[in-house]
PDB file of C-alpha atoms and ligand atoms in Angstrom:
ATOM      1  CA  MET A   1     -11.452 -10.163  17.223  1.00  0.00           C
ATOM      2  CA  ARG A   2     -10.736  -7.496  14.623  1.00  0.00           C
ATOM      3  CA  LEU A   3     -11.678  -4.024  15.768  1.00  0.00           C
ATOM      4  CA  ARG A   4     -10.472  -2.112  18.765  1.00  0.00           C
ATOM      5  CA  SER A   5     -13.253  -0.586  20.797  1.00  0.00           C
ATOM      6  CA  THR A   6     -12.218   3.015  19.932  1.00  0.00           C
ATOM      7  CA  ARG A   7     -14.392   4.754  17.346  1.00  0.00           C
ATOM      8  CA  ILE A   8     -12.723   5.069  13.937  1.00  0.00           C
ATOM      9  CA  PRO A   9     -12.957   8.439  12.179  1.00  0.00           C
ATOM     10  CA  GLU A  10     -14.265   7.535   8.715  1.00  0.00           C
ATOM     11  CA  ASP A  11     -12.975  10.405   6.610  1.00  0.00           C
ATOM     12  CA  THR A  12      -9.494  11.187   7.819  1.00  0.00           C
ATOM     13  CA  VAL A  13      -8.411  10.989   4.180  1.00  0.00           C
ATOM     14  CA  HIS A  14     -10.601  12.947   1.803  1.00  0.00           C
ATOM     15  CA  HIS A  15      -9.525  13.086  -1.845  1.00  0.00           C
ATOM     16  CA  PRO A  16     -12.770  12.616  -3.793  1.00  0.00           C
ATOM     17  CA  VAL A  17     -11.465  13.915  -7.136  1.00  0.00           C
ATOM     18  CA  PHE A  18      -8.285  11.860  -6.977  1.00  0.00           C
ATOM     19  CA  ALA A  19     -10.280   8.845  -5.814  1.00  0.00           C
ATOM     20  CA  ARG A  20     -12.507   8.978  -8.885  1.00  0.00           C
ATOM     21  CA  PHE A  21      -9.487   9.456 -11.159  1.00  0.00           C
ATOM     22  CA  TYR A  22      -7.612   6.581  -9.481  1.00  0.00           C
ATOM     23  CA  ALA A  23     -10.607   4.267  -9.734  1.00  0.00           C
ATOM     24  CA  ARG A  24     -10.626   4.655 -13.521  1.00  0.00           C
ATOM     25  CA  MET A  25      -6.920   4.901 -14.177  1.00  0.00           C
ATOM     26  CA  SER A  26      -5.971   1.930 -11.978  1.00  0.00           C
ATOM     27  CA  VAL A  27      -8.353  -0.428 -13.760  1.00  0.00           C
ATOM     28  CA  ALA A  28      -6.878   0.559 -17.127  1.00  0.00           C
ATOM     29  CA  ALA A  29      -3.341   0.116 -15.739  1.00  0.00           C
ATOM     30  CA  GLU A  30      -3.998  -3.496 -14.767  1.00  0.00           C
ATOM     31  CA  THR A  31      -3.360  -4.686 -18.282  1.00  0.00           C
ATOM     32  CA  GLY A  32      -2.203  -1.465 -19.979  1.00  0.00           C
ATOM     33  CA  ALA A  33       0.757  -0.937 -17.631  1.00  0.00           C
ATOM     34  CA  GLY A  34       1.364  -4.508 -16.500  1.00  0.00           C
ATOM     35  CA  LEU A  35       0.040  -3.986 -12.965  1.00  0.00           C
ATOM     36  CA  ALA A  36      -2.039  -7.165 -12.807  1.00  0.00           C
ATOM     37  CA  ALA A  37       1.094  -9.272 -13.256  1.00  0.00           C
ATOM     38  CA  VAL A  38       2.888  -7.301 -10.544  1.00  0.00           C
ATOM     39  CA  ARG A  39      -0.030  -7.806  -8.124  1.00  0.00           C
ATOM     40  CA  ALA A  40      -0.015 -11.547  -8.813  1.00  0.00           C
ATOM     41  CA  GLU A  41       3.718 -11.714  -8.033  1.00  0.00           C
ATOM     42  CA  LEU A  42       3.327  -9.479  -4.965  1.00  0.00           C
ATOM     43  CA  LEU A  43       0.718 -11.742  -3.379  1.00  0.00           C
ATOM     44  CA  SER A  44       1.848 -15.149  -4.556  1.00  0.00           C
ATOM     45  CA  GLY A  45       2.546 -17.656  -1.761  1.00  0.00           C
ATOM     46  CA  LEU A  46       0.714 -15.707   0.960  1.00  0.00           C
ATOM     47  CA  SER A  47      -1.392 -17.673   3.435  1.00  0.00           C
ATOM     48  CA  GLY A  48      -3.394 -17.186   6.622  1.00  0.00           C
ATOM     49  CA  ARG A  49      -4.720 -13.807   7.819  1.00  0.00           C
ATOM     50  CA  ILE A  50      -3.631 -10.803   5.766  1.00  0.00           C
ATOM     51  CA  ILE A  51      -4.032  -7.067   6.272  1.00  0.00           C
ATOM     52  CA  ASP A  52      -4.105  -5.054   3.019  1.00  0.00           C
ATOM     53  CA  ILE A  53      -3.359  -1.458   3.992  1.00  0.00           C
ATOM     54  CA  GLY A  54      -4.663   1.387   1.824  1.00  0.00           C
ATOM     55  CA  ALA A  55      -6.519  -1.126  -0.306  1.00  0.00           C
ATOM     56  CA  GLY A  56      -7.967   1.502  -2.659  1.00  0.00           C
ATOM     57  CA  ASN A  57     -10.644   0.086  -4.950  1.00  0.00           C
ATOM     58  CA  GLY A  58      -9.564  -3.451  -4.102  1.00  0.00           C
ATOM     59  CA  LEU A  59      -7.582  -4.440  -7.160  1.00  0.00           C
ATOM     60  CA  ASN A  60      -5.384  -6.768  -5.101  1.00  0.00           C
ATOM     61  CA  PHE A  61      -8.322  -8.877  -3.953  1.00  0.00           C
ATOM     62  CA  ALA A  62      -8.599 -11.011  -7.089  1.00  0.00           C
ATOM     63  CA  HIS A  63      -4.946 -12.013  -6.798  1.00  0.00           C
ATOM     64  CA  TYR A  64      -4.905 -13.478  -3.283  1.00  0.00           C
ATOM     65  CA  PRO A  65      -4.165 -17.224  -3.327  1.00  0.00           C
ATOM     66  CA  PRO A  66      -6.773 -19.615  -1.876  1.00  0.00           C
ATOM     67  CA  GLU A  67      -4.449 -20.365   1.079  1.00  0.00           C
ATOM     68  CA  VAL A  68      -5.319 -16.881   2.397  1.00  0.00           C
ATOM     69  CA  SER A  69      -8.065 -17.439   4.977  1.00  0.00           C
ATOM     70  CA  GLU A  70      -9.109 -13.793   5.427  1.00  0.00           C
ATOM     71  CA  VAL A  71      -8.118 -10.326   4.234  1.00  0.00           C
ATOM     72  CA  VAL A  72      -8.784  -7.260   6.365  1.00  0.00           C
ATOM     73  CA  ALA A  73      -8.632  -4.361   3.904  1.00  0.00           C
ATOM     74  CA  ILE A  74      -8.040  -0.947   5.455  1.00  0.00           C
ATOM     75  CA  GLU A  75      -9.118   2.022   3.332  1.00  0.00           C
ATOM     76  CA  PRO A  76      -9.625   5.569   4.660  1.00  0.00           C
ATOM     77  CA  GLU A  77     -11.069   7.203   1.532  1.00  0.00           C
ATOM     78  CA  ARG A  78     -14.839   6.809   1.287  1.00  0.00           C
ATOM     79  CA  THR A  79     -15.236   6.561  -2.510  1.00  0.00           C
ATOM     80  CA  LEU A  80     -12.451   4.025  -2.852  1.00  0.00           C
ATOM     81  CA  ARG A  81     -13.716   2.116   0.157  1.00  0.00           C
ATOM     82  CA  GLN A  82     -17.138   1.720  -1.448  1.00  0.00           C
ATOM     83  CA  LEU A  83     -15.491   0.358  -4.594  1.00  0.00           C
ATOM     84  CA  ALA A  84     -13.374  -1.972  -2.449  1.00  0.00           C
ATOM     85  CA  VAL A  85     -16.546  -3.379  -0.896  1.00  0.00           C
ATOM     86  CA  ARG A  86     -17.771  -4.241  -4.393  1.00  0.00           C
ATOM     87  CA  SER A  87     -14.443  -5.877  -5.266  1.00  0.00           C
ATOM     88  CA  ALA A  88     -14.623  -7.830  -1.998  1.00  0.00           C
ATOM     89  CA  LEU A  89     -17.946  -9.358  -3.057  1.00  0.00           C
ATOM     90  CA  ARG A  90     -16.279 -10.723  -6.198  1.00  0.00           C
ATOM     91  CA  ALA A  91     -13.110 -11.970  -4.462  1.00  0.00           C
ATOM     92  CA  GLY A  92     -12.584 -15.702  -4.104  1.00  0.00           C
ATOM     93  CA  ILE A  93     -11.605 -15.363  -0.441  1.00  0.00           C
ATOM     94  CA  PRO A  94     -13.260 -13.552   2.512  1.00  0.00           C
ATOM     95  CA  VAL A  95     -12.407  -9.832   2.482  1.00  0.00           C
ATOM     96  CA  ASP A  96     -13.529  -7.444   5.209  1.00  0.00           C
ATOM     97  CA  VAL A  97     -13.244  -3.775   4.158  1.00  0.00           C
ATOM     98  CA  VAL A  98     -12.670  -1.490   7.116  1.00  0.00           C
ATOM     99  CA  PRO A  99     -12.145   2.296   7.474  1.00  0.00           C
ATOM    100  CA  GLY A 100      -8.898   3.358   9.091  1.00  0.00           C
ATOM    101  CA  THR A 101      -5.407   4.635   8.432  1.00  0.00           C
ATOM    102  CA  ALA A 102      -2.013   2.992   8.274  1.00  0.00           C
ATOM    103  CA  GLU A 103      -0.749   5.213  11.076  1.00  0.00           C
ATOM    104  CA  ALA A 104      -3.355   3.859  13.529  1.00  0.00           C
ATOM    105  CA  LEU A 105      -4.451   0.435  12.300  1.00  0.00           C
ATOM    106  CA  PRO A 106      -7.781  -0.490  13.933  1.00  0.00           C
ATOM    107  CA  VAL A 107      -6.723  -4.075  14.653  1.00  0.00           C
ATOM    108  CA  LYS A 108      -5.136  -6.077  17.446  1.00  0.00           C
ATOM    109  CA  SER A 109      -1.407  -6.626  17.813  1.00  0.00           C
ATOM    110  CA  GLU A 110       0.260  -9.687  16.263  1.00  0.00           C
ATOM    111  CA  ALA A 111      -3.018 -10.695  14.600  1.00  0.00           C
ATOM    112  CA  PHE A 112      -1.743 -11.163  11.020  1.00  0.00           C
ATOM    113  CA  ASP A 113       0.476 -13.571   9.117  1.00  0.00           C
ATOM    114  CA  GLY A 114       1.040 -11.015   6.394  1.00  0.00           C
ATOM    115  CA  ALA A 115       0.654  -7.328   5.580  1.00  0.00           C
ATOM    116  CA  VAL A 116       0.450  -5.821   2.107  1.00  0.00           C
ATOM    117  CA  THR A 117       1.151  -2.294   0.923  1.00  0.00           C
ATOM    118  CA  SER A 118       0.850  -1.532  -2.767  1.00  0.00           C
ATOM    119  CA  LEU A 119       1.424   2.074  -3.811  1.00  0.00           C
ATOM    120  CA  VAL A 120       0.535   3.293  -0.316  1.00  0.00           C
ATOM    121  CA  LEU A 121       3.664   4.194   1.666  1.00  0.00           C
ATOM    122  CA  CYS A 122       4.166   7.068  -0.807  1.00  0.00           C
ATOM    123  CA  THR A 123       0.852   8.548   0.296  1.00  0.00           C
ATOM    124  CA  VAL A 124       0.484   7.979   4.023  1.00  0.00           C
ATOM    125  CA  ARG A 125       1.149  11.018   6.192  1.00  0.00           C
ATOM    126  CA  SER A 126       3.902   9.215   8.085  1.00  0.00           C
ATOM    127  CA  ALA A 127       5.644   6.196   6.568  1.00  0.00           C
ATOM    128  CA  GLU A 128       7.527   5.762   9.867  1.00  0.00           C
ATOM    129  CA  ARG A 129       4.383   5.518  11.989  1.00  0.00           C
ATOM    130  CA  SER A 130       2.720   3.283   9.412  1.00  0.00           C
ATOM    131  CA  LEU A 131       5.633   0.867   9.441  1.00  0.00           C
ATOM    132  CA  THR A 132       5.707   0.848  13.239  1.00  0.00           C
ATOM    133  CA  GLU A 133       2.044  -0.131  13.093  1.00  0.00           C
ATOM    134  CA  ILE A 134       2.785  -2.859  10.545  1.00  0.00           C
ATOM    135  CA  MET A 135       5.419  -4.250  12.927  1.00  0.00           C
ATOM    136  CA  ARG A 136       2.838  -4.204  15.717  1.00  0.00           C
ATOM    137  CA  VAL A 137       0.080  -6.050  13.844  1.00  0.00           C
ATOM    138  CA  LEU A 138       2.300  -8.725  12.245  1.00  0.00           C
ATOM    139  CA  ARG A 139       2.966 -11.823  14.302  1.00  0.00           C
ATOM    140  CA  PRO A 140       6.668 -12.498  14.912  1.00  0.00           C
ATOM    141  CA  GLY A 141       7.931 -14.056  11.676  1.00  0.00           C
ATOM    142  CA  GLY A 142       5.065 -12.502   9.694  1.00  0.00           C
ATOM    143  CA  GLU A 143       5.827 -10.854   6.369  1.00  0.00           C
ATOM    144  CA  LEU A 144       5.252  -7.520   4.692  1.00  0.00           C
ATOM    145  CA  ARG A 145       4.768  -7.695   0.929  1.00  0.00           C
ATOM    146  CA  PHE A 146       5.420  -4.312  -0.633  1.00  0.00           C
ATOM    147  CA  PHE A 147       5.112  -2.780  -4.053  1.00  0.00           C
ATOM    148  CA  GLU A 148       5.976   0.889  -3.854  1.00  0.00           C
ATOM    149  CA  HIS A 149       7.348   3.581  -6.110  1.00  0.00           C
ATOM    150  CA  VAL A 150      10.475   5.112  -4.643  1.00  0.00           C
ATOM    151  CA  ARG A 151      13.188   7.727  -5.024  1.00  0.00           C
ATOM    152  CA  ALA A 152      15.040   7.247  -8.309  1.00  0.00           C
ATOM    153  CA  ASP A 153      18.656   6.072  -8.373  1.00  0.00           C
ATOM    154  CA  ASP A 154      19.834   8.749 -10.783  1.00  0.00           C
ATOM    155  CA  ARG A 155      20.320  12.362  -9.771  1.00  0.00           C
ATOM    156  CA  ALA A 156      18.276  13.963 -12.582  1.00  0.00           C
ATOM    157  CA  MET A 157      15.081  12.063 -11.820  1.00  0.00           C
ATOM    158  CA  ALA A 158      15.623  12.269  -8.039  1.00  0.00           C
ATOM    159  CA  THR A 159      15.890  16.069  -8.310  1.00  0.00           C
ATOM    160  CA  THR A 160      12.714  16.205 -10.401  1.00  0.00           C
ATOM    161  CA  GLN A 161      10.947  14.094  -7.789  1.00  0.00           C
ATOM    162  CA  ARG A 162      12.080  16.362  -4.931  1.00  0.00           C
ATOM    163  CA  VAL A 163      10.832  19.453  -6.753  1.00  0.00           C
ATOM    164  CA  LEU A 164       7.500  17.815  -7.555  1.00  0.00           C
ATOM    165  CA  ASP A 165       7.052  16.686  -3.946  1.00  0.00           C
ATOM    166  CA  ARG A 166       7.525  20.244  -2.703  1.00  0.00           C
ATOM    167  CA  THR A 167       5.097  21.721  -5.231  1.00  0.00           C
ATOM    168  CA  VAL A 168       2.226  20.233  -7.168  1.00  0.00           C
ATOM    169  CA  TRP A 169       2.482  16.456  -6.874  1.00  0.00           C
ATOM    170  CA  PRO A 170       0.912  15.786  -3.472  1.00  0.00           C
ATOM    171  CA  LEU A 171      -1.919  18.187  -4.324  1.00  0.00           C
ATOM    172  CA  LEU A 172      -2.650  16.532  -7.661  1.00  0.00           C
ATOM    173  CA  ALA A 173      -2.095  12.919  -6.620  1.00  0.00           C
ATOM    174  CA  GLY A 174      -4.039  12.511  -3.406  1.00  0.00           C
ATOM    175  CA  GLY A 175      -1.094  13.184  -1.066  1.00  0.00           C
ATOM    176  CA  CYS A 176       1.412  11.024  -2.965  1.00  0.00           C
ATOM    177  CA  HIS A 177       5.165  11.721  -2.722  1.00  0.00           C
ATOM    178  CA  THR A 178       7.559  10.514  -5.382  1.00  0.00           C
ATOM    179  CA  ALA A 179      10.915  10.757  -3.582  1.00  0.00           C
ATOM    180  CA  ARG A 180      10.468   8.560  -0.511  1.00  0.00           C
ATOM    181  CA  ASP A 181      13.201   6.075   0.318  1.00  0.00           C
ATOM    182  CA  THR A 182      10.743   3.392   1.353  1.00  0.00           C
ATOM    183  CA  LEU A 183      13.216   0.505   1.483  1.00  0.00           C
ATOM    184  CA  ALA A 184      15.300   2.371   4.057  1.00  0.00           C
ATOM    185  CA  ALA A 185      12.144   3.230   6.024  1.00  0.00           C
ATOM    186  CA  ILE A 186      11.125  -0.458   6.094  1.00  0.00           C
ATOM    187  CA  GLU A 187      14.526  -1.429   7.501  1.00  0.00           C
ATOM    188  CA  ARG A 188      14.496   1.444  10.017  1.00  0.00           C
ATOM    189  CA  ALA A 189      11.175   0.159  11.357  1.00  0.00           C
ATOM    190  CA  GLY A 190      12.894  -3.114  12.305  1.00  0.00           C
ATOM    191  CA  LEU A 191      11.648  -5.303   9.456  1.00  0.00           C
ATOM    192  CA  THR A 192      14.236  -7.388   7.621  1.00  0.00           C
ATOM    193  CA  VAL A 193      14.108  -6.958   3.847  1.00  0.00           C
ATOM    194  CA  GLU A 194      14.562 -10.510   2.573  1.00  0.00           C
ATOM    195  CA  ALA A 195      14.230  -9.945  -1.150  1.00  0.00           C
ATOM    196  CA  TYR A 196      13.248  -7.226  -3.531  1.00  0.00           C
ATOM    197  CA  ARG A 197      13.627  -6.256  -7.119  1.00  0.00           C
ATOM    198  CA  ARG A 198      13.322  -2.997  -8.954  1.00  0.00           C
ATOM    199  CA  VAL A 199      10.350  -2.739 -11.291  1.00  0.00           C
ATOM    200  CA  ARG A 200       9.547  -0.055 -13.816  1.00  0.00           C
ATOM    201  CA  MET A 201       5.924   1.098 -14.080  1.00  0.00           C
ATOM    202  CA  PRO A 202       4.495   1.377 -16.651  1.00  0.00           C
ATOM    203  CA  ASP A 203       6.590  -1.486 -17.946  1.00  0.00           C
ATOM    204  CA  ARG A 204       7.022   0.260 -21.290  1.00  0.00           C
ATOM    205  CA  GLY A 205       6.861   3.771 -22.722  1.00  0.00           C
ATOM    206  CA  VAL A 206       7.759   7.057 -21.092  1.00  0.00           C
ATOM    207  CA  ARG A 207       9.472   7.107 -17.665  1.00  0.00           C
ATOM    208  CA  LEU A 208       7.357   8.926 -15.067  1.00  0.00           C
ATOM    209  CA  PRO A 209       8.373  10.337 -11.657  1.00  0.00           C
ATOM    210  CA  THR A 210       6.550   7.318 -10.218  1.00  0.00           C
ATOM    211  CA  SER A 211       8.096   4.735 -12.546  1.00  0.00           C
ATOM    212  CA  ASP A 212      10.888   3.558 -10.243  1.00  0.00           C
ATOM    213  CA  CYS A 213       9.327   0.899  -8.014  1.00  0.00           C
ATOM    214  CA  VAL A 214      10.418  -1.805  -5.613  1.00  0.00           C
ATOM    215  CA  LEU A 215       8.620  -5.116  -5.246  1.00  0.00           C
ATOM    216  CA  GLY A 216       9.635  -7.271  -2.324  1.00  0.00           C
ATOM    217  CA  VAL A 217       9.194  -8.989   0.994  1.00  0.00           C
ATOM    218  CA  ALA A 218      10.312  -7.969   4.490  1.00  0.00           C
ATOM    219  CA  ARG A 219       9.834  -9.958   7.677  1.00  0.00           C
ATOM    220  CA  ARG A 220       9.213  -9.147  11.310  1.00  0.00           C
ATOM    221  CA  PRO A 221      12.017 -10.887  13.184  1.00  0.00           C
ATOM    222  CA  THR A 222      10.908 -13.774  15.375  1.00  0.00           C
ATOM    223  CA  ALA A 223      12.806 -12.472  18.383  1.00  0.00           C
ATOM    224  CA  VAL A 224      14.212  -9.100  19.322  1.00  0.00           C
ATOM    225  CA  GLY A 225      17.988  -9.423  18.955  1.00  0.00           C
TER     226      GLY A 225
HETATM  227  C1  SAM B   1      -2.390   4.914  -5.089  1.00  0.00           C
HETATM  228  S1  SAM B   1      -3.639   4.279  -4.095  1.00  0.00           S
HETATM  229  C2  SAM B   1      -3.219   2.541  -4.027  1.00  0.00           C
HETATM  230  C3  SAM B   1      -4.402   1.681  -3.753  1.00  0.00           C
HETATM  231  C4  SAM B   1      -4.185   0.162  -3.744  1.00  0.00           C
HETATM  232  N1  SAM B   1      -3.315  -0.246  -2.673  1.00  0.00           N
HETATM  233  C5  SAM B   1      -3.677  -0.352  -5.055  1.00  0.00           C
HETATM  234  O1  SAM B   1      -2.709  -1.107  -5.073  1.00  0.00           O
HETATM  235  O2  SAM B   1      -4.294  -0.052  -6.095  1.00  0.00           O
HETATM  236  C6  SAM B   1      -3.190   4.857  -2.488  1.00  0.00           C
HETATM  237  C7  SAM B   1      -4.178   4.447  -1.432  1.00  0.00           C
HETATM  238  O3  SAM B   1      -3.712   4.812  -0.134  1.00  0.00           O
HETATM  239  C8  SAM B   1      -4.821   5.290   0.598  1.00  0.00           C
HETATM  240  N2  SAM B   1      -4.333   6.112   1.721  1.00  0.00           N
HETATM  241  C9  SAM B   1      -4.055   7.421   1.743  1.00  0.00           C
HETATM  242  N3  SAM B   1      -3.642   7.805   2.957  1.00  0.00           N
HETATM  243  C10 SAM B   1      -3.664   6.688   3.732  1.00  0.00           C
HETATM  244  C11 SAM B   1      -3.368   6.418   5.087  1.00  0.00           C
HETATM  245  N4  SAM B   1      -2.925   7.378   5.897  1.00  0.00           N
HETATM  246  N5  SAM B   1      -3.522   5.173   5.545  1.00  0.00           N
HETATM  247  C12 SAM B   1      -3.938   4.175   4.709  1.00  0.00           C
HETATM  248  N6  SAM B   1      -4.226   4.367   3.412  1.00  0.00           N
HETATM  249  C13 SAM B   1      -4.092   5.599   2.933  1.00  0.00           C
HETATM  250  C14 SAM B   1      -5.619   6.052  -0.418  1.00  0.00           C
HETATM  251  O4  SAM B   1      -6.941   6.328   0.013  1.00  0.00           O
HETATM  252  C15 SAM B   1      -5.531   5.097  -1.591  1.00  0.00           C
HETATM  253  O5  SAM B   1      -6.511   4.108  -1.519  1.00  0.00           O
END
């Protein structure tokens, strides 16, 4: 049902130092930066089969509602994937952790009621290809839940983000880019953004180049217009 017959390269993303850093920092941010509450809101109301893309160490898993019948969690980075497997064992719903990338999801078309990206479309090599893949694997009417940091609204921070993206940031942060206009990319892919709100992360304290986030839902149209 799940996997295509093609062999999946297991280490197409290799950021072992960042992975170890993220594994520690993300756990602290759950309560310290208000991320647990954001994850709960992101995933609330989901049901059926869900694909969680770039699942990291699996911090979303604990927040899936019981109406979710199965989560297929795609994670290309080996260290994070191993941690995700551990999180899957503790999750209250069935979670299958699978190697793969967002740009070439190793799953069948129209197989999912929902897709989730949290802090991932900043990091994938191609947000466009990833979103085309998300369109492919969602059933018509299926939804994408997204929580992503994005290009800032104000010129000063947007300029800082652009400079960082061209210099040190992707190297230091596992390929992350701070200045992507992810909402526009979601719409360009053919998904309809139904609702979103801007969120600041961390929810208090100093503003970071990754503080400007969007949390929302987009839907694959039921018919091509
Ligand atoms: C900042 S972490 C976010 C992890 C998790 N979604 C969360 O909410 O904590 C970014 C994740 O994207 C993964 N990633 C990087 N490139 C990817 C790609 N091309 N396809 C899918 N995931 C990717 C990384 O390995 C990492 O797990």
